[in-house]
PDB file of C-alpha atoms in Angstrom:
ATOM      1  CA  UNK S   1      63.723 102.811 125.190  1.00  0.00           C
ATOM      2  CA  UNK S   2      66.906 100.969 124.344  1.00  0.00           C
ATOM      3  CA  UNK S   3      69.964 100.544 126.505  1.00  0.00           C
ATOM      4  CA  UNK S   4      68.111  98.689 129.246  1.00  0.00           C
ATOM      5  CA  UNK S   5      67.670 100.116 132.723  1.00  0.00           C
ATOM      6  CA  UNK S   6      64.128 101.437 132.443  1.00  0.00           C
ATOM      7  CA  UNK S   7      63.096 104.841 131.181  1.00  0.00           C
ATOM      8  CA  UNK S   8      66.553 106.363 131.702  1.00  0.00           C
ATOM      9  CA  UNK S   9      68.393 103.412 130.165  1.00  0.00           C
ATOM     10  CA  UNK S  10      69.068 105.018 126.807  1.00  0.00           C
ATOM     11  CA  UNK S  11      70.343 108.215 128.410  1.00  0.00           C
ATOM     12  CA  UNK S  12      72.602 106.186 130.701  1.00  0.00           C
ATOM     13  CA  UNK S  13      73.935 104.255 127.710  1.00  0.00           C
ATOM     14  CA  UNK S  14      74.807 107.496 125.919  1.00  0.00           C
ATOM     15  CA  UNK S  15      76.413 109.002 129.033  1.00  0.00           C
ATOM     16  CA  UNK S  16      78.428 105.824 129.545  1.00  0.00           C
ATOM     17  CA  UNK S  17      79.589 105.337 125.947  1.00  0.00           C
ATOM     18  CA  UNK S  18      79.576 108.954 124.788  1.00  0.00           C
ATOM     19  CA  UNK S  19      83.139 109.920 125.778  1.00  0.00           C
ATOM     20  CA  UNK S  20      84.650 106.807 124.188  1.00  0.00           C
ATOM     21  CA  UNK S  21      82.526 107.326 121.087  1.00  0.00           C
ATOM     22  CA  UNK S  22      83.681 110.932 120.794  1.00  0.00           C
ATOM     23  CA  UNK S  23      87.327 109.831 121.039  1.00  0.00           C
ATOM     24  CA  UNK S  24      86.749 107.121 118.435  1.00  0.00           C
ATOM     25  CA  UNK S  25      85.060 109.573 116.057  1.00  0.00           C
ATOM     26  CA  UNK S  26      87.898 112.089 116.498  1.00  0.00           C
ATOM     27  CA  UNK S  27      90.408 109.345 115.661  1.00  0.00           C
ATOM     28  CA  UNK S  28      88.374 108.344 112.604  1.00  0.00           C
ATOM     29  CA  UNK S  29      88.318 111.957 111.395  1.00  0.00           C
ATOM     30  CA  UNK S  30      92.071 112.312 111.987  1.00  0.00           C
ATOM     31  CA  UNK S  31      92.799 109.133 110.019  1.00  0.00           C
ATOM     32  CA  UNK S  32      90.049 109.419 107.404  1.00  0.00           C
ATOM     33  CA  UNK S  33      90.623 107.450 104.227  1.00  0.00           C
ATOM     34  CA  UNK S  34      91.201 109.699 101.229  1.00  0.00           C
ATOM     35  CA  UNK S  35      89.794 108.234  98.016  1.00  0.00           C
ATOM     36  CA  UNK S  36      92.569 109.135  95.606  1.00  0.00           C
ATOM     37  CA  UNK S  37      94.688 106.964  93.304  1.00  0.00           C
ATOM     38  CA  UNK S  38      97.613 106.770  95.736  1.00  0.00           C
ATOM     39  CA  UNK S  39      95.426 105.605  98.629  1.00  0.00           C
ATOM     40  CA  UNK S  40      93.478 103.180  96.469  1.00  0.00           C
ATOM     41  CA  UNK S  41      96.707 101.689  95.081  1.00  0.00           C
ATOM     42  CA  UNK S  42      98.119 101.268  98.598  1.00  0.00           C
ATOM     43  CA  UNK S  43      94.924  99.672  99.896  1.00  0.00           C
ATOM     44  CA  UNK S  44      94.643  97.364  96.905  1.00  0.00           C
ATOM     45  CA  UNK S  45      98.283  96.263  97.306  1.00  0.00           C
ATOM     46  CA  UNK S  46      97.757  95.640 101.017  1.00  0.00           C
ATOM     47  CA  UNK S  47      94.686  93.493 100.416  1.00  0.00           C
ATOM     48  CA  UNK S  48      96.500  91.632  97.629  1.00  0.00           C
ATOM     49  CA  UNK S  49      99.406  90.874  99.964  1.00  0.00           C
ATOM     50  CA  UNK S  50      97.024  89.651 102.679  1.00  0.00           C
ATOM     51  CA  UNK S  51      95.305  87.313 100.206  1.00  0.00           C
ATOM     52  CA  UNK S  52      98.550  85.820  98.836  1.00  0.00           C
ATOM     53  CA  UNK S  53      98.481  82.037  99.073  1.00  0.00           C
ATOM     54  CA  UNK S  54      94.897  81.972 100.322  1.00  0.00           C
ATOM     55  CA  UNK S  55      91.960  80.301  98.621  1.00  0.00           C
ATOM     56  CA  UNK S  56      89.678  83.278  97.964  1.00  0.00           C
ATOM     57  CA  UNK S  57      86.710  81.040  97.144  1.00  0.00           C
ATOM     58  CA  UNK S  58      87.129  79.250 100.486  1.00  0.00           C
ATOM     59  CA  UNK S  59      87.303  82.603 102.296  1.00  0.00           C
ATOM     60  CA  UNK S  60      84.144  83.762 100.519  1.00  0.00           C
ATOM     61  CA  UNK S  61      82.353  80.515 101.398  1.00  0.00           C
ATOM     62  CA  UNK S  62      83.357  80.865 105.065  1.00  0.00           C
ATOM     63  CA  UNK S  63      82.207  84.498 105.087  1.00  0.00           C
ATOM     64  CA  UNK S  64      78.866  83.521 103.588  1.00  0.00           C
ATOM     65  CA  UNK S  65      78.433  80.639 106.051  1.00  0.00           C
ATOM     66  CA  UNK S  66      79.079  82.948 109.002  1.00  0.00           C
ATOM     67  CA  UNK S  67      76.751  85.659 107.680  1.00  0.00           C
ATOM     68  CA  UNK S  68      73.950  83.116 107.291  1.00  0.00           C
ATOM     69  CA  UNK S  69      74.644  81.870 110.828  1.00  0.00           C
ATOM     70  CA  UNK S  70      74.466  85.431 112.208  1.00  0.00           C
ATOM     71  CA  UNK S  71      71.184  86.084 110.386  1.00  0.00           C
ATOM     72  CA  UNK S  72      69.740  82.783 111.601  1.00  0.00           C
ATOM     73  CA  UNK S  73      70.740  83.487 115.214  1.00  0.00           C
ATOM     74  CA  UNK S  74      69.323  86.987 114.964  1.00  0.00           C
ATOM     75  CA  UNK S  75      65.984  85.745 113.643  1.00  0.00           C
ATOM     76  CA  UNK S  76      65.814  83.079 116.388  1.00  0.00           C
ATOM     77  CA  UNK S  77      66.384  85.649 119.141  1.00  0.00           C
ATOM     78  CA  UNK S  78      63.190  87.597 118.381  1.00  0.00           C
TER      79      UNK S  78
END
């Protein structure tokens, strides 16, 4: 079930990716986002700076186009 490689495929997948996943999760815990006013202000300012001079409607349209493409490709692969 899952992971390919026959009956032991899923186990092999977990053994193969487990250590990297554990390291990633530890890093995520160490750098967890704290939802307080200071963090939210900093994040909002950072996003605002990134969006400066960009056409937000065009970015949204491109995002939507790509999401539809992903969904279409996913449905075609079944």
